[in-house]
CSV table of C-alpha atoms in Angstrom, one decimal:
chain,number,residue,atom,x,y,z
R,1,MET,CA,-27.5,-9.0,19.2
R,2,THR,CA,-27.9,-11.6,16.4
R,3,ARG,CA,-28.9,-11.4,12.8
R,4,SER,CA,-32.5,-12.7,12.0
R,5,VAL,CA,-32.4,-12.2,8.4
R,6,ARG,CA,-29.4,-13.5,6.1
R,7,PRO,CA,-25.8,-14.0,6.6
R,8,ILE,CA,-23.9,-10.9,6.1
R,9,PRO,CA,-22.2,-10.8,2.6
R,10,GLU,CA,-18.4,-11.4,2.3
R,11,ARG,CA,-16.4,-8.1,3.1
R,12,ARG,CA,-15.3,-7.2,-0.2
R,13,LEU,CA,-19.3,-7.1,-1.4
R,14,ARG,CA,-20.2,-4.7,1.2
R,15,ARG,CA,-19.6,-1.0,1.7
R,16,PRO,CA,-18.0,0.2,4.7
R,17,MET,CA,-19.7,0.5,8.0
R,18,GLY,CA,-18.5,1.6,11.5
R,19,TRP,CA,-17.5,4.4,13.5
R,20,ASN,CA,-15.6,7.7,12.9
R,21,SER,CA,-14.2,10.0,15.8
R,22,TRP,CA,-15.0,13.2,14.5
R,23,ASP,CA,-18.6,14.4,15.1
R,24,CYS,CA,-18.1,13.6,18.8
R,25,PHE,CA,-14.3,14.2,19.4
R,26,GLY,CA,-13.2,16.4,16.8
R,27,THR,CA,-9.4,16.9,17.0
R,28,THR,CA,-9.1,15.5,20.4
R,29,VAL,CA,-9.7,11.9,20.5
R,30,THR,CA,-7.7,9.8,22.7
R,31,GLU,CA,-6.4,6.2,22.5
R,32,GLY,CA,-8.8,5.2,25.5
R,33,GLU,CA,-12.0,6.8,23.6
R,34,VAL,CA,-11.1,4.9,20.6
R,35,LEU,CA,-10.7,1.5,22.3
R,36,VAL,CA,-14.0,2.1,24.6
R,37,ASN,CA,-16.0,2.7,21.2
R,38,ALA,CA,-14.4,-0.2,19.5
R,39,THR,CA,-15.2,-2.4,22.2
R,40,PHE,CA,-18.8,-1.5,22.2
R,41,MET,CA,-18.7,-2.0,18.6
R,42,ARG,CA,-17.4,-5.4,19.0
R,43,ASP,CA,-20.0,-6.5,21.5
R,44,HIS,CA,-23.3,-5.0,20.2
R,45,MET,CA,-22.9,-3.7,16.3
R,46,LEU,CA,-20.1,-6.2,14.7
R,47,PRO,CA,-22.9,-9.0,14.0
R,48,HIS,CA,-24.7,-6.6,12.0
R,49,GLY,CA,-21.9,-5.5,9.8
R,50,CYS,CA,-20.3,-2.5,11.6
R,51,ASP,CA,-16.7,-3.5,11.6
R,52,THR,CA,-14.5,-0.2,10.9
R,53,VAL,CA,-13.1,2.4,13.3
R,54,VAL,CA,-11.3,5.5,12.2
R,55,VAL,CA,-9.3,7.9,13.7
R,56,ASP,CA,-10.0,11.5,12.4
R,57,ILE,CA,-7.9,14.5,11.9
R,58,GLN,CA,-4.9,15.7,14.1
R,59,TRP,CA,-4.0,12.7,15.7
R,60,TYR,CA,-0.6,14.0,15.5
R,61,GLU,CA,-1.3,17.4,17.3
R,62,PRO,CA,-0.3,17.5,20.9
R,63,THR,CA,-1.8,21.0,21.8
R,64,ALA,CA,-5.0,20.1,20.0
R,65,ARG,CA,-8.1,21.8,21.4
R,66,ALA,CA,-11.9,21.5,21.1
R,67,HIS,CA,-13.6,23.8,18.6
R,68,GLY,CA,-10.5,24.8,16.5
R,69,TYR,CA,-7.3,24.3,15.1
R,70,ASN,CA,-3.7,26.0,16.3
R,71,PRO,CA,-1.7,27.4,13.6
R,72,ASP,CA,1.9,26.4,13.2
R,73,ALA,CA,1.1,23.5,16.0
R,74,PRO,CA,4.5,21.7,16.9
R,75,LEU,CA,3.8,18.4,15.3
R,76,PRO,CA,5.8,15.5,16.2
R,77,LEU,CA,7.8,14.1,13.0
R,78,ASP,CA,10.2,11.3,12.4
R,79,ASP,CA,13.4,11.5,10.9
R,80,HIS,CA,11.8,11.6,7.5
R,81,GLY,CA,9.3,14.1,8.3
R,82,ARG,CA,6.2,11.8,8.9
R,83,GLN,CA,3.8,12.6,11.5
R,84,LEU,CA,4.1,10.7,14.8
R,85,PRO,CA,1.1,10.5,17.2
R,86,ALA,CA,0.6,12.8,20.1
R,87,PRO,CA,2.2,10.9,23.1
R,88,ASP,CA,-0.2,12.6,25.6
R,89,ARG,CA,-3.3,11.3,23.6
R,90,PHE,CA,-1.8,7.9,22.5
R,91,PRO,CA,0.4,6.5,25.0
R,92,SER,CA,0.8,3.2,22.8
R,93,ALA,CA,2.7,5.2,20.4
R,94,ALA,CA,5.8,5.8,22.7
R,95,ASP,CA,9.2,5.1,21.3
R,96,ALA,CA,8.4,6.0,17.9
R,97,THR,CA,5.9,2.9,17.3
R,98,GLY,CA,3.4,4.9,15.7
R,99,LEU,CA,-0.4,3.9,15.6
R,100,GLY,CA,0.7,0.1,15.1
R,101,PRO,CA,-0.3,-0.9,18.8
R,102,LEU,CA,-3.6,0.9,18.6
R,103,ALA,CA,-4.5,-0.8,15.3
R,104,ASP,CA,-3.3,-4.1,16.6
R,105,ARG,CA,-5.9,-3.7,19.5
R,106,VAL,CA,-8.5,-3.0,17.2
R,107,HIS,CA,-7.7,-5.8,15.0
R,108,GLN,CA,-7.8,-8.2,18.0
R,109,LEU,CA,-11.5,-7.3,18.7
R,110,GLY,CA,-12.1,-8.4,15.0
R,111,LEU,CA,-12.4,-4.8,13.6
R,112,ARG,CA,-10.7,-3.0,10.9
R,113,PHE,CA,-8.7,0.2,11.7
R,114,GLY,CA,-8.9,3.5,9.7
R,115,LEU,CA,-7.1,6.7,9.9
R,116,HIS,CA,-7.5,10.0,8.6
R,117,ILE,CA,-4.2,11.5,6.7
R,118,MET,CA,-3.6,14.3,4.2
R,119,ARG,CA,-1.3,13.8,1.0
R,120,GLY,CA,1.4,16.5,1.1
R,121,ILE,CA,4.6,17.2,3.1
R,122,PRO,CA,4.2,19.1,6.9
R,123,ARG,CA,5.5,22.3,6.5
R,124,ARG,CA,7.8,21.9,9.4
R,125,ALA,CA,9.7,19.0,7.6
R,126,VAL,CA,10.3,21.5,4.5
R,127,ALA,CA,11.6,23.9,7.1
R,128,ALA,CA,14.1,21.6,8.6
R,129,ARG,CA,14.9,20.0,5.2
R,130,LEU,CA,14.3,16.4,6.4
R,131,PRO,CA,15.5,13.9,4.3
R,132,ALA,CA,12.2,12.3,2.2
R,133,ALA,CA,12.3,8.5,2.7
R,134,GLY,CA,13.7,6.3,-0.1
R,135,THR,CA,14.9,9.2,-2.1
R,136,GLY,CA,18.0,11.4,-2.4
R,137,TRP,CA,16.1,14.5,-1.8
R,138,THR,CA,15.1,16.7,1.0
R,139,ALA,CA,11.4,17.7,2.1
R,140,ASP,CA,12.2,21.6,0.6
R,141,GLU,CA,13.5,20.1,-2.8
R,142,ILE,CA,10.3,18.4,-3.7
R,143,ALA,CA,7.6,20.4,-2.0
R,144,ASP,CA,5.5,22.7,-4.1
R,145,THR,CA,5.7,25.6,-1.5
R,146,GLY,CA,3.7,27.5,-3.9
R,147,SER,CA,0.6,25.5,-3.8
R,148,THR,CA,-2.1,26.1,-1.1
R,149,ARG,CA,-4.4,23.3,-1.9
R,150,VAL,CA,-5.3,20.6,0.2
R,151,SER,CA,-5.8,17.3,-1.1
R,152,VAL,CA,-7.4,14.2,1.3
R,153,VAL,CA,-6.2,10.6,0.4
R,154,GLY,CA,-9.1,8.7,-0.7
R,155,ARG,CA,-12.8,9.8,-0.1
R,156,THR,CA,-14.4,10.4,3.1
R,157,PRO,CA,-18.1,9.5,3.1
R,158,THR,CA,-20.5,12.1,4.6
R,159,LEU,CA,-20.9,10.9,8.2
R,160,LEU,CA,-24.2,10.1,10.1
R,161,PRO,CA,-24.4,13.0,12.7
R,162,ILE,CA,-26.7,10.6,15.2
R,163,GLY,CA,-26.2,9.6,18.7
R,164,HIS,CA,-24.3,11.4,21.4
R,165,ILE,CA,-22.2,14.0,19.6
R,166,GLY,CA,-20.2,17.3,19.7
R,167,ILE,CA,-18.7,16.3,23.0
R,168,ARG,CA,-15.3,18.0,22.1
R,169,ALA,CA,-16.3,18.0,18.3
R,170,GLU,CA,-15.7,21.3,16.1
R,171,ARG,CA,-19.2,20.9,14.9
R,172,GLY,CA,-22.4,19.0,15.6
R,173,GLU,CA,-25.6,20.5,16.4
R,174,ARG,CA,-27.1,18.6,19.4
R,175,GLY,CA,-29.6,19.0,22.1
R,176,ALA,CA,-29.5,19.9,25.5
R,177,ASP,CA,-28.9,16.2,26.3
R,178,GLY,CA,-26.0,16.0,24.0
R,179,VAL,CA,-27.8,13.8,21.5
R,180,SER,CA,-28.1,14.7,17.9
R,181,ALA,CA,-30.8,17.6,17.1
R,182,LEU,CA,-32.2,15.4,14.5
R,183,SER,CA,-35.8,14.2,15.7
R,184,SER,CA,-36.3,10.3,15.4
R,185,PRO,CA,-38.0,10.5,11.8
R,186,GLU,CA,-35.4,12.8,10.6
R,187,GLN,CA,-32.9,10.1,11.6
R,188,ILE,CA,-35.0,7.5,10.1
R,189,SER,CA,-35.3,9.6,6.8
R,190,LEU,CA,-31.5,10.2,6.8
R,191,LEU,CA,-30.8,6.7,7.1
R,192,THR,CA,-33.2,5.6,4.5
R,193,LEU,CA,-31.6,8.3,1.9
R,194,TRP,CA,-28.1,6.4,2.9
R,195,LEU,CA,-29.3,3.2,2.4
R,196,LEU,CA,-31.1,3.7,-1.1
R,197,SER,CA,-27.8,5.2,-2.4
R,198,ARG,CA,-25.9,2.4,-0.9
R,199,SER,CA,-23.3,4.9,0.7
R,200,PRO,CA,-21.0,3.9,3.3
R,201,LEU,CA,-22.7,4.1,6.8
R,202,MET,CA,-19.9,5.7,8.8
R,203,MET,CA,-21.5,6.9,12.1
R,204,GLY,CA,-20.0,10.4,12.6
R,205,GLY,CA,-18.3,9.9,16.2
R,206,GLY,CA,-21.5,9.4,18.2
R,207,ASP,CA,-20.1,8.2,21.4
R,208,LEU,CA,-21.4,4.7,21.2
R,209,PRO,CA,-21.7,3.7,24.9
R,210,THR,CA,-23.8,7.2,25.7
R,211,SER,CA,-25.8,7.2,22.7
R,212,PRO,CA,-29.5,6.3,23.0
R,213,GLN,CA,-30.3,2.7,22.4
R,214,GLU,CA,-32.9,4.0,19.6
R,215,THR,CA,-29.7,5.2,17.7
R,216,ILE,CA,-28.1,1.9,18.1
R,217,GLU,CA,-31.2,-0.2,17.2
R,218,LEU,CA,-31.4,2.1,13.6
R,219,LEU,CA,-27.9,1.4,13.0
R,220,THR,CA,-28.2,-2.2,13.4
R,221,ASN,CA,-31.7,-2.8,11.8
R,222,ASP,CA,-31.0,-5.9,9.9
R,223,GLU,CA,-33.9,-6.0,7.3
R,224,ALA,CA,-33.1,-2.4,6.5
R,225,LEU,CA,-29.4,-3.1,6.1
R,226,ASP,CA,-29.7,-6.0,3.8
R,227,ALA,CA,-31.2,-4.1,0.9
R,228,PRO,CA,-28.0,-2.4,-0.3
R,229,TRP,CA,-26.0,-5.3,0.4
R,230,ARG,CA,-28.2,-7.4,-1.8
R,231,SER,CA,-29.9,-5.2,-4.6
R,232,ARG,CA,-28.6,-3.2,-7.3
R,233,ASP,CA,-30.1,-0.4,-9.9
R,234,SER,CA,-31.7,1.9,-7.4
R,235,LEU,CA,-34.0,4.3,-9.4
R,236,GLU,CA,-36.5,7.0,-8.2
R,237,VAL,CA,-39.8,6.0,-10.2
R,238,LEU,CA,-42.1,8.2,-8.5
R,239,ARG,CA,-42.5,11.7,-6.8
R,240,GLU,CA,-45.9,13.4,-5.8
R,241,LYS,CA,-45.7,16.0,-3.3
R,242,ASP,CA,-44.4,14.5,0.0
R,243,LEU,CA,-44.3,10.8,-1.2
R,244,VAL,CA,-41.0,9.4,-3.0
R,245,LEU,CA,-40.9,5.8,-4.4
R,246,TRP,CA,-37.8,4.2,-5.4
R,247,THR,CA,-37.2,0.7,-6.7
R,248,ALA,CA,-33.9,-1.9,-6.5
R,249,ARG,CA,-33.6,-4.9,-7.9
R,250,GLU,CA,-31.9,-8.1,-6.6
R,251,HIS,CA,-31.6,-10.6,-9.5
R,252,ARG,CA,-34.9,-11.5,-10.8
R,253,ARG,CA,-36.9,-9.7,-7.9
R,254,THR,CA,-37.7,-5.9,-7.2
R,255,TYR,CA,-37.5,-4.2,-4.0
R,256,PRO,CA,-39.8,-1.1,-4.0
R,257,LEU,CA,-38.5,1.2,-1.3
R,258,ARG,CA,-40.5,4.1,0.1
R,259,ARG,CA,-40.2,7.0,1.9
R,260,ARG,CA,-42.3,10.1,3.4
R,261,VAL,CA,-40.3,13.3,3.5
R,262,LEU,CA,-42.9,15.1,5.9
R,263,PRO,CA,-42.3,14.4,9.7
R,264,CYS,CA,-45.0,11.9,11.1
R,265,ARG,CA,-45.3,9.7,14.0
R,266,GLN,CA,-42.4,9.0,16.7
R,267,PRO,CA,-41.2,5.3,15.8
R,268,GLN,CA,-41.5,2.6,18.6
R,269,ALA,CA,-38.3,0.8,19.5
R,270,GLY,CA,-37.9,-2.1,17.2
R,271,HIS,CA,-39.6,-0.7,14.2
R,272,ARG,CA,-38.0,-1.1,11.1
R,273,ALA,CA,-36.1,1.9,9.1
R,274,ALA,CA,-37.7,0.8,5.8
R,275,ARG,CA,-40.1,-1.8,4.9
R,276,LEU,CA,-39.1,-3.8,1.9
R,277,HIS,CA,-41.7,-5.9,-0.1
R,278,ARG,CA,-40.6,-8.3,-2.7
R,279,CYS,CA,-42.7,-8.7,-6.0
R,280,PRO,CA,-42.1,-10.4,-9.3
R,281,GLN,CA,-40.2,-8.1,-11.8
R,282,ARG,CA,-43.0,-6.4,-14.1
R,283,ARG,CA,-42.1,-4.9,-17.5
R,284,PRO,CA,-43.3,-1.7,-18.5
R,285,ARG,CA,-46.0,-0.6,-20.7
R,286,PRO,CA,-45.7,-0.4,-24.4
R,287,GLY,CA,-44.0,2.9,-25.3
R,288,THR,CA,-42.7,3.5,-21.7
R,289,VAL,CA,-38.8,3.3,-20.7
R,290,ASP,CA,-37.7,0.3,-18.7
R,291,PRO,CA,-35.5,2.0,-15.8
R,292,HIS,CA,-33.7,-1.1,-15.1
R,293,ARG,CA,-32.5,-2.0,-18.5
R,294,ARG,CA,-28.8,-2.0,-18.9
R,295,ASP,CA,-28.7,-1.4,-22.7
R,296,SER,CA,-30.2,1.6,-23.3
R,297,ARG,CA,-33.4,3.9,-22.0
R,298,ARG,CA,-35.3,3.6,-25.0
R,299,PRO,CA,-39.2,2.8,-25.0
R,300,MET,CA,-40.4,-0.8,-25.3
R,301,PRO,CA,-41.6,-1.9,-28.7
R,302,ALA,CA,-45.1,-1.1,-28.9
R,303,GLY,CA,-46.3,-4.5,-30.2
R,304,ARG,CA,-44.7,-6.1,-27.0
R,305,PRO,CA,-47.6,-6.3,-24.3
R,306,PRO,CA,-46.3,-6.5,-20.5
R,307,ARG,CA,-46.5,-9.5,-18.6
R,308,THR,CA,-48.9,-8.2,-16.0
R,309,ARG,CA,-51.3,-5.2,-16.0
R,310,PRO,CA,-49.8,-2.6,-13.5
R,311,LEU,CA,-51.9,-1.9,-10.5
R,312,PRO,CA,-52.3,1.6,-8.9
R,313,LEU,CA,-50.4,2.4,-5.9
R,314,GLN,CA,-52.4,2.4,-2.6
R,315,PRO,CA,-49.9,4.4,0.0
R,316,ARG,CA,-50.4,3.9,3.7
R,317,THR,CA,-48.3,5.3,6.5
R,318,CYS,CA,-46.3,2.7,8.8
R,319,GLU,CA,-45.4,3.5,12.5
R,320,ALA,CA,-41.7,3.8,11.5
R,321,GLY,CA,-42.5,7.2,10.1
R,322,LEU,CA,-42.3,6.2,6.3
R,323,THR,CA,-44.7,5.4,3.5
R,324,GLN,CA,-45.4,2.1,2.3
R,325,ALA,CA,-47.0,1.2,-1.2
R,326,GLU,CA,-48.5,-1.9,-1.9
R,327,VAL,CA,-47.6,-3.2,-5.3
């Protein structure tokens, strides 16, 4: 698959895009499943900006099971109380090599490797009074054993529950065929909202090789993906019943972004998740607020006329399930 719009911006200018193991494999994902999905991403999605593979929670739990957690699980720890990968699910981690070999293989595919970790000290390290690395203290001396609060390092973006999900996941509403229970129009609306808010686009673990082709096409829609990469100042400017109108700016141009919140016709393969129209930036009428001004939200001076006369919106429904409005 090749891009037909513009080159992908530098990595530091883009939100994370990729795959997370949670919504499909839950706490039981294996090294082989990670590599199969990473290889599929390299072959079909990397040219469109999807470049991150994340192994979710309990990669260190040798007795992990689908649809639940085991209390007081026998976690493998190193000499300093740090969790080690479950050897039955991550064989390359043998001999205390950790997830380094798996991360190296993902990097060789041209992808980035991510890991779900939780801040704190494992209870088993505290019980064993293991020494904390780089300190003269033991785990039981530095742990706050009276706290029950759980904190996650960093922030996990809300995952996109689409594709073939719920194979062994704790959660995940799906149909009889194992595919996400969201209809095609609902998936388009969901992704449109993610794009409007410039959210990280992390697919929540839908098994990529067995997901419908329509799902992959939705996640690799170059024209739709281009909007959050090159625009800023997203703002809702109109809401009338089931029609919502947002705008976003790219330098001196304005993108009107539209979505319809009611179900409509099923999209056909290849149709875009959002239609973007470039138009010259217009100044608001006197006495109204310019939503894109950085200095304030104060009204425009009454003596300064707009450059162009505002035109009425003429909405029409496109076949992708969204509503366009000619400006």
